[in-house]
Short mmCIF file of C-alpha atoms in Angstrom, two decimals:
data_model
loop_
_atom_site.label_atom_id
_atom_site.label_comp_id
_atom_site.label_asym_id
_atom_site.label_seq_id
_atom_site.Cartn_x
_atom_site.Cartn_y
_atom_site.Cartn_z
CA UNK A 1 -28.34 24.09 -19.74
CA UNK A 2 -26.30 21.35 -21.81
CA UNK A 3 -22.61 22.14 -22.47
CA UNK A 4 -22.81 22.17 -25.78
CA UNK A 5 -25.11 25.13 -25.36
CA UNK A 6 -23.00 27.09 -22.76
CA UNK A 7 -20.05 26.47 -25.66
CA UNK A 8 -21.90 28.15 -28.22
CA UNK A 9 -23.37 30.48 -26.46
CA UNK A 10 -19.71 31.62 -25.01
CA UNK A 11 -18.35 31.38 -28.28
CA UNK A 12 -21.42 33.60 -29.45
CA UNK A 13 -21.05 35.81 -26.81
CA UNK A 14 -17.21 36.37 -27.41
CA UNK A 15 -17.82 37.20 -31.01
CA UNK A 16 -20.65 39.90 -30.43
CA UNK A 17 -18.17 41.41 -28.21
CA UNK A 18 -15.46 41.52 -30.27
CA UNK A 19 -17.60 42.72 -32.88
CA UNK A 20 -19.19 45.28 -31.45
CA UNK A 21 -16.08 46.20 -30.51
CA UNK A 22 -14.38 46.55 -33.96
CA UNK A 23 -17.69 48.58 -35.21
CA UNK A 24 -17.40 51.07 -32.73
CA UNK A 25 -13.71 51.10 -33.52
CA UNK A 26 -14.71 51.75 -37.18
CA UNK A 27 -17.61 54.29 -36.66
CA UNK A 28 -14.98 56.18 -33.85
CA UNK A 29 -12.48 56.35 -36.98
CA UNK A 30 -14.37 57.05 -40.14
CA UNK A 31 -16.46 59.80 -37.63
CA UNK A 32 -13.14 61.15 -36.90
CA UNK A 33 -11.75 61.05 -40.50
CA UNK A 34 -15.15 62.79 -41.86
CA UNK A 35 -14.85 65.38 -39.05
CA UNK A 36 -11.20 66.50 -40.12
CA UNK A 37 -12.40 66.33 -43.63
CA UNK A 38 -15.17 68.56 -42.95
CA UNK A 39 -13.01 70.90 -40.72
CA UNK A 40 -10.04 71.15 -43.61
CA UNK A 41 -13.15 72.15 -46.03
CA UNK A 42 -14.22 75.04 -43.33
CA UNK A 43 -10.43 75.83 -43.46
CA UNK A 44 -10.75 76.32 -47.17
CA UNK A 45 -13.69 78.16 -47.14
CA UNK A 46 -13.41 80.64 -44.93
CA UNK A 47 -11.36 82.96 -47.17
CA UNK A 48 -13.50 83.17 -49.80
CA UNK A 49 -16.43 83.26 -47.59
CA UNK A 50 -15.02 86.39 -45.61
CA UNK A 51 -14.26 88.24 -49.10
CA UNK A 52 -17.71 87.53 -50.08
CA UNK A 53 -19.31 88.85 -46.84
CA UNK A 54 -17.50 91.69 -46.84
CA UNK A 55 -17.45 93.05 -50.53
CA UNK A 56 -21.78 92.41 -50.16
CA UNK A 57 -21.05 89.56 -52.81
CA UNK A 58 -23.58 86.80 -53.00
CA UNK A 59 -26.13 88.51 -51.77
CA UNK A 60 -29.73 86.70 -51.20
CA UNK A 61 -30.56 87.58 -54.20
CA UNK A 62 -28.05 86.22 -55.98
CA UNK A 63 -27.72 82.53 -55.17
CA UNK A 64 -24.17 81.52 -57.05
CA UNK A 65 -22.27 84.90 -55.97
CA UNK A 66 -19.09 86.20 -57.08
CA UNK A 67 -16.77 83.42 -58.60
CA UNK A 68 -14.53 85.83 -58.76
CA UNK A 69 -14.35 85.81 -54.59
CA UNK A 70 -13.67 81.66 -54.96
CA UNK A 71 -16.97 80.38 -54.55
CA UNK A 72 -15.88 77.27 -56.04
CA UNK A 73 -14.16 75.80 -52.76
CA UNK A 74 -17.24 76.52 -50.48
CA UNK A 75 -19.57 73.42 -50.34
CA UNK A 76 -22.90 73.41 -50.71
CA UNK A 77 -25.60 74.41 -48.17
CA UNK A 78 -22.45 76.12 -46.06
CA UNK A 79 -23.62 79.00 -44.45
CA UNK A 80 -21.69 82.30 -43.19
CA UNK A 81 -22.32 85.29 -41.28
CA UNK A 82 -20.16 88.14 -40.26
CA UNK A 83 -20.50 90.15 -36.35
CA UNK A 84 -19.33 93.06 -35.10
CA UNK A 85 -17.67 93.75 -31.23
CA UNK A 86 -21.01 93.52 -29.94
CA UNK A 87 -21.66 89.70 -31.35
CA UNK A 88 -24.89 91.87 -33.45
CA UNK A 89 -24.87 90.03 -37.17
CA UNK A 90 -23.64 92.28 -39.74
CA UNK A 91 -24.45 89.96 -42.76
CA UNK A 92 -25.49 86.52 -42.88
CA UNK A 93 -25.68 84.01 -46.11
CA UNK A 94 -25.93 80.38 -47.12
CA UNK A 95 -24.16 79.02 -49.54
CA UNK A 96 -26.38 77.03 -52.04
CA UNK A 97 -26.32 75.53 -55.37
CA UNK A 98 -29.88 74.78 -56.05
CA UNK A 99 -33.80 75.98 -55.30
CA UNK A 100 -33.95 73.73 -51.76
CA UNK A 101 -33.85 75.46 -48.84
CA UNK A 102 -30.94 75.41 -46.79
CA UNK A 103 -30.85 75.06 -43.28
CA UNK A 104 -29.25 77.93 -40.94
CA UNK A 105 -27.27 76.83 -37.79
CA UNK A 106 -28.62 77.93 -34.86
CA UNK A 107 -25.97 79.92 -33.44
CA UNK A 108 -25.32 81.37 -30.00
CA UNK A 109 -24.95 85.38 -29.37
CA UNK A 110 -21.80 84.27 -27.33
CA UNK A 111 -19.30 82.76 -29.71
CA UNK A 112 -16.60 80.47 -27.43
CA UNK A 113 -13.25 81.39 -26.86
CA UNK A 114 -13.16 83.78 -30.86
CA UNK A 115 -10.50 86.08 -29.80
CA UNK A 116 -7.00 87.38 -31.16
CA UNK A 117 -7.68 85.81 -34.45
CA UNK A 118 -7.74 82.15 -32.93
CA UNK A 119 -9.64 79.83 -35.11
CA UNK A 120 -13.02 78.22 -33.05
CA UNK A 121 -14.41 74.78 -34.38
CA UNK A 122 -17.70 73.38 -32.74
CA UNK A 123 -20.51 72.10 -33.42
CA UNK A 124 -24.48 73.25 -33.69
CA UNK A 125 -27.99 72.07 -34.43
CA UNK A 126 -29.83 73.93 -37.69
CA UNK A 127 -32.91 76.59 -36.35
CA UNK A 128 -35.80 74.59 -37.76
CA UNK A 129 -35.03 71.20 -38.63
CA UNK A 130 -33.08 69.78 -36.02
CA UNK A 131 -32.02 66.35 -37.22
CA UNK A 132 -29.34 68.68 -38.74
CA UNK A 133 -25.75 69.10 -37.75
CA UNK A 134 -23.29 71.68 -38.65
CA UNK A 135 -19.72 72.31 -37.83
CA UNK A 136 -18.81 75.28 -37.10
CA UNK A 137 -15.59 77.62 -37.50
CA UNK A 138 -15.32 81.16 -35.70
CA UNK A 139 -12.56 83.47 -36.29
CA UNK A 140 -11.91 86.82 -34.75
CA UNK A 141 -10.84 89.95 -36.41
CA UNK A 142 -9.55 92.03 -34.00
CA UNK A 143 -8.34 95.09 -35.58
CA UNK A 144 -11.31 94.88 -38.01
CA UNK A 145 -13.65 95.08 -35.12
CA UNK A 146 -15.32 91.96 -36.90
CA UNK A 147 -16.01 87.93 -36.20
CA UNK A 148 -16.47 85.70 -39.39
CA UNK A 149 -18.44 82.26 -38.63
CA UNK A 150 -18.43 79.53 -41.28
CA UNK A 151 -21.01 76.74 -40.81
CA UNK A 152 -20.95 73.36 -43.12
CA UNK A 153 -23.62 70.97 -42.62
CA UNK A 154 -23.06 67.93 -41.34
CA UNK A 155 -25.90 65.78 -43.45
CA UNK A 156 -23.18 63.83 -45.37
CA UNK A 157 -21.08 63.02 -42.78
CA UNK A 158 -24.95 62.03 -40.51
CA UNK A 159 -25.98 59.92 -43.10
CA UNK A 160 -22.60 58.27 -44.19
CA UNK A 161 -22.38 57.21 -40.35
CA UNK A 162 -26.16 56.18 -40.43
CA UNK A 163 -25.48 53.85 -43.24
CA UNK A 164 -22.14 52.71 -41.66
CA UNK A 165 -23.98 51.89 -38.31
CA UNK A 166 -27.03 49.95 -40.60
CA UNK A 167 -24.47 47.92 -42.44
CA UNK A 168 -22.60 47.47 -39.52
CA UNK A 169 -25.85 46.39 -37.51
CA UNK A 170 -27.07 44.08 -40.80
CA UNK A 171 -23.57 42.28 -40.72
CA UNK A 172 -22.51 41.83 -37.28
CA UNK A 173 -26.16 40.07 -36.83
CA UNK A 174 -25.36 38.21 -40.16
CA UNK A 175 -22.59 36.99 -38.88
CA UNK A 176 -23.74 36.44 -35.38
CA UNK A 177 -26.05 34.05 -36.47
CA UNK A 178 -23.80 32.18 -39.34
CA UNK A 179 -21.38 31.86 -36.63
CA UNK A 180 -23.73 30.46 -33.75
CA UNK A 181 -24.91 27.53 -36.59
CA UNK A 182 -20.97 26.61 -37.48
CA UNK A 183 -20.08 26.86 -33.70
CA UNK A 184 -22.94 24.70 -33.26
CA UNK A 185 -21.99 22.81 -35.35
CA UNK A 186 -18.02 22.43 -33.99
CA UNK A 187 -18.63 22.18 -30.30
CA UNK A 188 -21.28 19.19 -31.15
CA UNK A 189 -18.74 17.73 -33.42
CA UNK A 190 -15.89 17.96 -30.67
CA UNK A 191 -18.00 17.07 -27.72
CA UNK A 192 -19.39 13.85 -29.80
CA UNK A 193 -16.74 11.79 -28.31
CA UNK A 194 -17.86 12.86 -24.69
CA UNK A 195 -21.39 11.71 -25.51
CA UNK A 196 -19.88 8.28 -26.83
CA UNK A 197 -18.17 8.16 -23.30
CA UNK A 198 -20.94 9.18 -21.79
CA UNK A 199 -23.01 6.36 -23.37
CA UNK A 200 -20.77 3.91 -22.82
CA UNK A 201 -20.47 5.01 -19.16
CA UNK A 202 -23.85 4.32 -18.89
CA UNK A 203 -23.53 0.36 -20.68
CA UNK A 204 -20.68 0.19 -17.59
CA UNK A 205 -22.88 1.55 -15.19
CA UNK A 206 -25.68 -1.22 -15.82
CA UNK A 207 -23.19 -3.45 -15.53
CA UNK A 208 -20.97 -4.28 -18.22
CA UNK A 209 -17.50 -3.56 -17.36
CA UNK A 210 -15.86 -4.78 -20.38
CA UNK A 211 -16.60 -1.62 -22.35
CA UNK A 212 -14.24 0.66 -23.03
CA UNK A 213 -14.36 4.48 -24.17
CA UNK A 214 -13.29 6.08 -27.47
CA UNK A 215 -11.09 7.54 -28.54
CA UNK A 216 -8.28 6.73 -26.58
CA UNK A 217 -5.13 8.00 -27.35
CA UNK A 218 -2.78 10.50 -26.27
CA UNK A 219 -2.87 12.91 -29.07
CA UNK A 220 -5.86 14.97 -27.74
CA UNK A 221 -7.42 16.06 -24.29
CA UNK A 222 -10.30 14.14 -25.14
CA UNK A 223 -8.21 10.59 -26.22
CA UNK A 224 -6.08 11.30 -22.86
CA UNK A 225 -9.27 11.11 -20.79
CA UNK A 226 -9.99 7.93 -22.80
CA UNK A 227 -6.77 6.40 -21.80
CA UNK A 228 -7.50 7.62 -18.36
CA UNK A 229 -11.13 6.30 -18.01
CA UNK A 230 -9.85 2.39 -19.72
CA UNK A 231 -7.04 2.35 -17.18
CA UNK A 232 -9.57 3.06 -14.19
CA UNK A 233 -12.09 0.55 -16.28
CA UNK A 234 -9.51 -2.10 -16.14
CA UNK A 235 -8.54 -1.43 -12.52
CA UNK A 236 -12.22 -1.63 -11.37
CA UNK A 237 -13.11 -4.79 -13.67
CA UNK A 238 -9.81 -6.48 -11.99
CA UNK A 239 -10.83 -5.50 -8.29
CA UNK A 240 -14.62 -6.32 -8.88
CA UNK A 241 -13.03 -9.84 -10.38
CA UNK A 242 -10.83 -9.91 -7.44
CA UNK A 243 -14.22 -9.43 -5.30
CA UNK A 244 -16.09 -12.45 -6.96
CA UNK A 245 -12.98 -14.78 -6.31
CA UNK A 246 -12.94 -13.63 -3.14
CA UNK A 247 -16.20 -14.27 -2.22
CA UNK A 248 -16.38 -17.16 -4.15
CA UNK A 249 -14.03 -18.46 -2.37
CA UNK A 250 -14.55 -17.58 1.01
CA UNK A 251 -18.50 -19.45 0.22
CA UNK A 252 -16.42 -22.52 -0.72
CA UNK A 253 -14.19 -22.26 2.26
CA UNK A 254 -17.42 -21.94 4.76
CA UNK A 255 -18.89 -24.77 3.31
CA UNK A 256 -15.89 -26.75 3.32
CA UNK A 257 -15.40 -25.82 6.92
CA UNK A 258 -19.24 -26.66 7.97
CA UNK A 259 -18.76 -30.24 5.75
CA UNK A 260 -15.53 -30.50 7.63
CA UNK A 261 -16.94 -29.83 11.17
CA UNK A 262 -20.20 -31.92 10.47
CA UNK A 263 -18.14 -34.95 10.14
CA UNK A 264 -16.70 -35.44 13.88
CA UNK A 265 -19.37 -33.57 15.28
CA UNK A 266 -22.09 -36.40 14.01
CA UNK A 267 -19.28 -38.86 15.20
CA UNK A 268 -19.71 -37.54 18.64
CA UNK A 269 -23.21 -37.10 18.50
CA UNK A 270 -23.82 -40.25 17.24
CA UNK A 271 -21.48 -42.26 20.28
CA UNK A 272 -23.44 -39.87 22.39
CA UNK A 273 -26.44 -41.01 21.61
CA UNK A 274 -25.00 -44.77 21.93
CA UNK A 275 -23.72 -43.90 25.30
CA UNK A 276 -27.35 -42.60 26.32
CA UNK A 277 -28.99 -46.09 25.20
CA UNK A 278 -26.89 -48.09 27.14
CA UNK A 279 -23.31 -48.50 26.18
CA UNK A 280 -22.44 -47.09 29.88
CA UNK A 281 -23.70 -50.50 31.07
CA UNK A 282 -21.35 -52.23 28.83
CA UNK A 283 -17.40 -51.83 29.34
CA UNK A 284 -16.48 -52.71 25.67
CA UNK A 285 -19.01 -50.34 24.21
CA UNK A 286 -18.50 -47.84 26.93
CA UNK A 287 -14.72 -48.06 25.64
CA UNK A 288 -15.40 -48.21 22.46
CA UNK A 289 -17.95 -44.83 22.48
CA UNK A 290 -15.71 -42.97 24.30
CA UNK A 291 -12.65 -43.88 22.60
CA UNK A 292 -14.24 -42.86 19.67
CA UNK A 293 -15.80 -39.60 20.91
CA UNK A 294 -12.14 -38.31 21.85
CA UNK A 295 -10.92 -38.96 18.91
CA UNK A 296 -12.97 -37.30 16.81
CA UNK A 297 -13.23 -34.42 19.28
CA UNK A 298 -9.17 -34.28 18.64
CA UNK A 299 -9.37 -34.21 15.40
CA UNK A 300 -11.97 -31.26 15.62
CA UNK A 301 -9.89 -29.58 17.73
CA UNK A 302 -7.02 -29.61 14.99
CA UNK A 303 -9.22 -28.62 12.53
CA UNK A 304 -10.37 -25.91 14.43
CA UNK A 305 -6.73 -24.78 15.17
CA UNK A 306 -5.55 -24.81 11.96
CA UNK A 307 -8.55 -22.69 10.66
CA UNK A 308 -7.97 -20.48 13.37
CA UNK A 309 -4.16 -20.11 12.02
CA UNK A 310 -5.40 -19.53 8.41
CA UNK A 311 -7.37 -17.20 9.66
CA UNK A 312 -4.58 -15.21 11.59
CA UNK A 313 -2.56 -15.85 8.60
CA UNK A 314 -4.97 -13.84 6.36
CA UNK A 315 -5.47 -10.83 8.57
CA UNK A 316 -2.06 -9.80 6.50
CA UNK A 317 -0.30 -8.90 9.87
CA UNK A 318 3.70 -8.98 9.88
CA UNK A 319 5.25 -12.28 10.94
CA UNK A 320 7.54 -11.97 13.30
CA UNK A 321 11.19 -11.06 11.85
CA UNK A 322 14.74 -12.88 13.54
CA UNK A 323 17.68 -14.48 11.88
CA UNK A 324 16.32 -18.08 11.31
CA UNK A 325 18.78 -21.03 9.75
CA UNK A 326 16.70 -22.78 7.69
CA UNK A 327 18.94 -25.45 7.36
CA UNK A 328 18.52 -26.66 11.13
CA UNK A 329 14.92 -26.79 10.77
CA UNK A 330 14.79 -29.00 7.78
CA UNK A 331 17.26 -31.18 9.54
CA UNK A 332 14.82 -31.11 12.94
CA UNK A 333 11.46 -31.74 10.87
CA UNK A 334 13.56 -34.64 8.56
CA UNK A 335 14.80 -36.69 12.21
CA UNK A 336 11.20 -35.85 13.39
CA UNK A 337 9.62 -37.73 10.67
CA UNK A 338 12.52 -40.50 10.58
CA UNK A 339 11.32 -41.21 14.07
CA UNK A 340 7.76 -41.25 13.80
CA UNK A 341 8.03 -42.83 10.27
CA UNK A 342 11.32 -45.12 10.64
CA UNK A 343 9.85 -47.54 7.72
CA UNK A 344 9.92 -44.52 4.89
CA UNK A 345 13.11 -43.73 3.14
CA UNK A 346 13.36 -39.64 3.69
CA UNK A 347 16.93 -38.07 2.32
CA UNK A 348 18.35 -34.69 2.70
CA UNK A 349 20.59 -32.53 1.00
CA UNK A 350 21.21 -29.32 2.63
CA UNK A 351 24.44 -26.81 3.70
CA UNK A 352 25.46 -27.18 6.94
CA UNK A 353 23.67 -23.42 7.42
CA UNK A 354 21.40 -21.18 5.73
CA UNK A 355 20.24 -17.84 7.64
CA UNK A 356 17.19 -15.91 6.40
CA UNK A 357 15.02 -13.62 8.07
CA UNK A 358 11.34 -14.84 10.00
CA UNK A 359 9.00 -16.66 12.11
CA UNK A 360 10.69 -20.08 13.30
CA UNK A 361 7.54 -21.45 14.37
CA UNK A 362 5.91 -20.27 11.05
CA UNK A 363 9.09 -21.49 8.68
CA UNK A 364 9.18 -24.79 10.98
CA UNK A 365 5.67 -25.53 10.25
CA UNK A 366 6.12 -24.83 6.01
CA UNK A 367 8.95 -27.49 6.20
CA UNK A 368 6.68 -30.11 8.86
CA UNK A 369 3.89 -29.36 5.98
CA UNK A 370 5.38 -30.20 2.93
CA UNK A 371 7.00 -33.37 4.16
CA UNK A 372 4.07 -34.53 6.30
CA UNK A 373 1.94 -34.04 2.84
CA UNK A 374 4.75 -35.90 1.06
CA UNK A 375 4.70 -38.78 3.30
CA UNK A 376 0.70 -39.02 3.68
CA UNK A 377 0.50 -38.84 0.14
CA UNK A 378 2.76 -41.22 -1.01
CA UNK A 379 2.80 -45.72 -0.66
CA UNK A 380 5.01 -46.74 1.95
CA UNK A 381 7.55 -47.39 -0.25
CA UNK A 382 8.47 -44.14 -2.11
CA UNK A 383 11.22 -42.20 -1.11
CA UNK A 384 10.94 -38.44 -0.12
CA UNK A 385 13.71 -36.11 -1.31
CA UNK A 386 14.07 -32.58 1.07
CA UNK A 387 16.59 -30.43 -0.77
CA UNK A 388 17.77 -27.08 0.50
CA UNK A 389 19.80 -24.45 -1.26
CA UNK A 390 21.16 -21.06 -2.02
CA UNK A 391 20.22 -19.11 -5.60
CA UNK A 392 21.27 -15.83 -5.96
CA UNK A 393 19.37 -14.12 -3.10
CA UNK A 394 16.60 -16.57 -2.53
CA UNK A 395 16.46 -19.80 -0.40
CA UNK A 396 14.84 -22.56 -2.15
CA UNK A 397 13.43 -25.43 -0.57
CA UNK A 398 11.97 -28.23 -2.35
CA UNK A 399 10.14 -31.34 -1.09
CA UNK A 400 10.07 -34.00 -4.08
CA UNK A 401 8.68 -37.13 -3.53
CA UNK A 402 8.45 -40.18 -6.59
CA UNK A 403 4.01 -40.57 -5.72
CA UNK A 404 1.68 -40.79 -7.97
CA UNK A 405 1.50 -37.08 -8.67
CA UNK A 406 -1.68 -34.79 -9.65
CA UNK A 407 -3.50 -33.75 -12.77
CA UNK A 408 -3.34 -30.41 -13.65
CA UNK A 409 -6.56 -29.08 -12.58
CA UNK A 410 -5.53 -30.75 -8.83
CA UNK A 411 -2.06 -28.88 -9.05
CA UNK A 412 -3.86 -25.73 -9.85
CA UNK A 413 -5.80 -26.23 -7.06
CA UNK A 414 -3.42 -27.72 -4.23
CA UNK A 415 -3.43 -24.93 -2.15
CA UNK A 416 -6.63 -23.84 -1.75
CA UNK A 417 -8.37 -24.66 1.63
CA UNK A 418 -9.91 -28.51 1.96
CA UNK A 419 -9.05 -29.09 -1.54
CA UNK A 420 -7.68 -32.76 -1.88
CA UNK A 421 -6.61 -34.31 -5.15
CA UNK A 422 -7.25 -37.80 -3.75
CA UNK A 423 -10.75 -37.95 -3.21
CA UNK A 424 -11.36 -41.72 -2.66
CA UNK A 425 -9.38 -41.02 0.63
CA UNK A 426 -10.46 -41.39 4.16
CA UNK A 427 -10.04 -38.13 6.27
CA UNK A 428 -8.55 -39.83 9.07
CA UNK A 429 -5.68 -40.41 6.70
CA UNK A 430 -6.07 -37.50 4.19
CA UNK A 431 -5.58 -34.88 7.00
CA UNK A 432 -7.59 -31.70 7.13
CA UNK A 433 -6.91 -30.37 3.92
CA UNK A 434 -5.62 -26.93 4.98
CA UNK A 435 -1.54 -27.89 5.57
CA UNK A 436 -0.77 -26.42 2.09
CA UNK A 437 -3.08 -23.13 2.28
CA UNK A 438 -1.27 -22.59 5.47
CA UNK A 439 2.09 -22.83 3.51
CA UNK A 440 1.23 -20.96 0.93
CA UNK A 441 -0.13 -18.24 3.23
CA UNK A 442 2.85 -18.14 5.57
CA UNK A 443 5.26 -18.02 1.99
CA UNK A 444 3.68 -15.06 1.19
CA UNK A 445 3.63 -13.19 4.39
CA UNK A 446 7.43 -14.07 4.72
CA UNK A 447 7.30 -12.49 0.96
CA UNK A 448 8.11 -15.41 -1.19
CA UNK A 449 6.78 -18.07 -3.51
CA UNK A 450 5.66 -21.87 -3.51
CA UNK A 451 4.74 -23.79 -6.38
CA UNK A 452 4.39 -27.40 -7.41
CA UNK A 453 5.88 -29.83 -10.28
CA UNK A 454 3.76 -32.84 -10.89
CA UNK A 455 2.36 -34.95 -13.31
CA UNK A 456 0.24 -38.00 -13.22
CA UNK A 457 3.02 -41.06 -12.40
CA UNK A 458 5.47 -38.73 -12.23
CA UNK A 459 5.59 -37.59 -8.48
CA UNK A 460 5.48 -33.76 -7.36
CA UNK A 461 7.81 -31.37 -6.38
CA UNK A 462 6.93 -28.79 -4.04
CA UNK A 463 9.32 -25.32 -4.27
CA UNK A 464 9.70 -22.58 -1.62
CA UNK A 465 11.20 -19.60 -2.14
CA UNK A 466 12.53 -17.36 0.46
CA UNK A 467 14.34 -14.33 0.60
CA UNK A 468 17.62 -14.94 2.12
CA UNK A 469 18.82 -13.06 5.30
CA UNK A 470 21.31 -10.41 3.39
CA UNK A 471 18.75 -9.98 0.65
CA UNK A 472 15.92 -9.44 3.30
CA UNK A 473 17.79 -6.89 4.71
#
């Protein structure tokens, strides 16, 4: 069963109730009033019914009786009858107006309860035709010996409520159905929006998450749920984005990695093979192959280190956390490269301290990175700039160098794993291409930011930020 039909049906259903309902309240009422109307005329006619009975006026044979005794205030087809002590009936009449035959209640020898001149009202069924009512009034005449019963039929009053429960019957089905069409009607009105979500649920479901429901708005339950729904739609779209980049990436990294390995593993295969044809026999090739075949097996070996580090790095686990002066590593990682590079011109300027919170060895390496980079990537003759300072509560580092800088797309893509902006060179001198993924994933564990300024012929500028020690804290 659809919702739209339990709606209507409800809706229906709580209608008919309260219809029924309010007709029974009606036919209750207007059987009451007719009741206490009929009772008040038994009230009125009882006098003139008891004078009648017992002065012998209105006899059978005379059909309008006395006027004189008030015959005007007894209704027609009213019947009365007067008994002695012993309940026997003295004198019994009916009361009517033309040649139809009245019916006569069918009365029991045993009035109830008509003693000490207490007025009785009850009701009875007519003798013969017993579709007929009549309401009853017994009064007891003690010191007369006598009982006077006054009997009005109840046809009127029958066939008033007949027609009240026909109309009542005719209307609340009327209405019934005129309501089920317009509630209909409504609930597939209000619940079109749902189906509209519902269809575009299903264009989302096949696959296209850039729908979005209607309405959506706040001024309605239904335009909340829309808001609700988008904001989940944009939060799945952005993960199942954040999916393909991910896997996208991790493909290119794999096949970077494989192209990567291949290289010094077909090195070594290759001086292996030269080895095996004869090389052994000859000391310069010998030298040569083996030379060679430890070299590129060191340079696999710090490939594979460094992957295994990125790797570690990605797992997302919590660096280790001391008091760390930046300042002293910059100054160890500048003399470092002075002495293994003593013909490049490598400047500092940097406080005598500056303490933040971290990993040493991890912090250590960012700096040995970004000026390693900066000196591979650079002629002989351009100077290197390391620059260290205090903003507000960040660190900033920056490594500028006066190179030949990057295109745009290449600075986009600097720190991505065995990306290289200089393509025409040689891996032995390019290094691995994984120094600045490494910085950019130990920058983030430590929570902060690197970026790069560059242009073509302009140089680049590599900027860390790090939270400093207080601000850490």
């Amino acid at each position: 069963m659809t919702l739209r039909l339990r709606l209507t049906l409800a809706v229906v259903a709580l209608v008919a109730v309260a219809l029924v309902v309010v007709d029974a309240a009606t036919y209750v009422s207007l059987r009451s009033f007719l009741l206490d109307r009929v009772d008040q005329q038994l009230e009125d006619a009882r006098v003139p019914i008891a004078k009648a009975l017992s002065t012998g006026a209105g006899s059978p044979g005379s059909p309008f009786g006395d006027q004189s005794a008030g015959q005007s205030q007894i209704p027609p087809g009213t019947y009365g009858e007067l008994r002695d002590a012993t309940g026997a009936v003295l004198v019994g009449q009916s009361w009517a107006y033309s040649a139809e035959e009245q019916p006569i209640p069918d009365l029991p020898e045993s009035l109830p309860d008509a003693k000490d001149g207490e007025t009785v009202l009850f009701s009875a069924d007519a003798q013969e035709r017993g579709d007929t009512r009549f309401r009853v009034l017994a009064q007891d005449f003690p010191q007369a010996g006598l009982t006077l019963v006054v009997a009005i039929p109840l046809s009127e009053v029958q066939e008033t409520l007949a027609r009240l429960l026909l109309i009542g019957a005719l209307f609340t089905v009327a209405a019934l159905v005129g309501l089920g069409a317009l509630a209909s009607w409504l609930v597939r009105r209000g619940l079109r929006p749902l189906e509209d979500m519902a269809t575009t649920a299903g264009e989302i479901a096949a696959g296209d998450l850039s729908r979005r429901v209607e309405p959506a708005e706040d001024k309605t339950e239904v335009g909340r749920l829309g808001l609700a729904l988008n904001a989940m739609l944009e939060q799945i779209e952005k993960a199942f984005e954040e999916r393909r980049r991910s896997e996208e990436k991790l493909r290119r990294f794999l096949a970077d990695a494989s192209h990567e390995l291949r290289t010094p593993l077909t090195s070594i295969r290759g001086y292996a093979e030269v080895f095996r044809r004869g090389a052994k026999d000859d000391p310069t090739d010998l030298e040569t192959a083996m030379r060679r075949i430890e070299d590129e097996s060191r340079r696999m070996g710090v490939l594979v280190d460094e992957l295994l580090r990125l790797a570690r790095l990605g797992e997302g686990r919590e660096p280790e956390r001391a008091p760390v002066d930046l300042a002293r590593i910059v100054a160890d990682v500048v003399s470092d490269a002075a002495v293994e590079r003593p013909e490049r011109t490598i400047s500092v300027d940097a406080p005598e301290d500056l303490v933040l919170t971290g990993d040493e060895a991890q912090l250590h390496q960012v700096v040995a990175n970004l000026v390693g980079n900066a000196l591979r990537h650079t002629p002989p003759e351009t100077p290197v700039v390391v620059r260290l300072r205090r903003v507000g509560d960040w660190a900033e580092l920056e490594v500028a160098d006066e190179g030949p800088g990057m295109a745009a797309e290449d600075a986009a893509r600097v720190f991505e794993p065995f990306y290289r902006a200089d393509k025409s060179r040689a891996r032995e001198t390019g290094g691995t291409g994984l120094g600045l993924a490494i910085v950019a994933a130990i920058v983030d564990e430590h929570g902060g930011t690197v970026t790069v300024e560059t242009a073509p012929g302009a140089g680049a500028t590599f900027r860390v930020r790090l939270p400093a020690a207080d601000a850490a804290a």
